[in-house]
Amino acid sequence: MVNRPLRALPSSCIAFAWMPVAVLPAALAALLALAGLSACAPHRTLEDEIVRSGQAVGDAARWRTFDTEEPLELKTTGALAVEVDNFAGPVVIRADRKVERTFVEVRRVANHGLGRWNESWDALETAQWTATLEPRTGGGETLLIRTDTPDAEKHFQSMEILVVTPALDTVKVRSTRGGVTVIENRGVVDIETTRGDVRVMTPWPMTGPMTVVTSEGSIDYRVRGESRGVFDCESRGGEVRQRAEFGKWIALDKGNDHDRFRAVLNDGTNPVVLRTTEQPIRVAVVPDPTKVGPIIRDP
């Protein structure tokens, strides 16, 4: 079990929050961040590095303070179940068959604003997270991740969580103010967050109950043609779009409209509930669900 306040980056990594943008041009910041992250995070993909270096530049430009601890490495057996309870911030959980261990990485961000840097750093120092491996009934393990902060102004704080594991089973995430991405899960997904996009993309057939609830964020649900489900999708103020290259849809509701879609895929009985506001829901039943770029416009 890991239970500790997060500490500052090691000297081989670089944080830019204290540097005015005029002193450190954005291009140089991105290059340095990319180099530092590459040295510190071998489990990361090139896309991870590019995104994270962009975050470092953006956070510095917005006078945010931020800090990343060295990744935690865990030896796990079989497909891992993951449960995350994050008080605020984005969560990424994915399977990567090239890694041999499970990695957990947490990045803290504070946004108290210009002139309150000392308070921001103090808030970062008090932030806590735990990572616990517990046995599952029937075999396998569950990784439990919890974050919290005693700071009275926790609305100025967030935790960005990345989990990479050789094989991923079920996923449960509770967060706020942040998107959630789940890639290559083999089991059911239960996600609730706010103000963030959610992606669930897996090459494994999904035949169990699935729940994705967010607000002010898009939802992309991408699965193979062998998947099943009773789909109940609604976006208040947004729209619902679907594309099925394989499988069979049976509409359940004559009231299906641009913002609501209720139908059965492949005679399934497992509920698939997708809810958001103001942004689109995209459902894609395709041969290669994970083969997609960082921006999705159509299912």
Phi, psi and omega in degrees: 000140177247127179213100188200150168289143181288146182249177183290163178297148171293164186297338180283350176250161187232132173246142188245005191299332185274354186265125174299146182299327180295332181278323182239098181305150185300321181297316179294319179300317181297317180296316180294318179297318180298316179295316181296317181292324179298322181288330189263342190226077182293343179280353184277150174272168177299322178298320176303314184296317181295315179297315183293321178295323175295322177297319180299316179295314181297318179295319179296320180295333180264013177061034176268151171258147182206158186203142179230129176274159175302142181301143174272129178255132180232139174271115182239160183238128177073189179291127187265131169274141183231130173235127181236129173239099187246127183295331176189145174122164182285154180226131175236126179229124181211154172268140177222110186290351180275343180267154181253346179233170175266134180246137174236126180231133181234129178243125180264141178226135175233141186227055180286342174104171181301131179090357180238032183299319180300320177295322179298314180295321177299319180296320178298321183294334182269351180295142184234150169213152177231148174227119185232132173263125180232144178291147178256146174298129182092358177110158181089183184226156174240129174265118179255123179240128180231140175233153177195164175213138177276357185297136182292337180251055184293345176292347174268001185239157173204162176237128176257120188246133174235128175236126176236128184220153181299324180214135187241129179259245182278156181223133172228127182227133169235122179208179173217160175051047180182148178282167178225132176235129177233125184231131176065037172285147177258342184243193186289159181232136177224107187233132171225126176209183176221154173051050179195149176285149178233133174234130170235114185223121184211141176276000179266140178299132180257116182232008179252176180294139181227135178224126175227118180231125174216183175215145179055033179209151179281161175234128172242117179243109188235119184220171178280166183291344177279355182289161181224171174157156169261105188272131176229095187243133178209133175234108179284117183085001179237213179213161177239127178233147180218151176219126180235103176282339178223159179091177185228127176263140169234115182292140181255341190226122177294343180274007176307132185219191183297334184248008182213139181213117177233119184199164178252133177255122175055040176060027181287159177240352181283131181289138172234103186252121180235124183223135172204181176226143169070344183237163185282153166252129180237122178247123181233124174249100193221165182294324183230083187298333184270355181276084184205152181276184181291340179243126178245121178254325179236153180302000000 
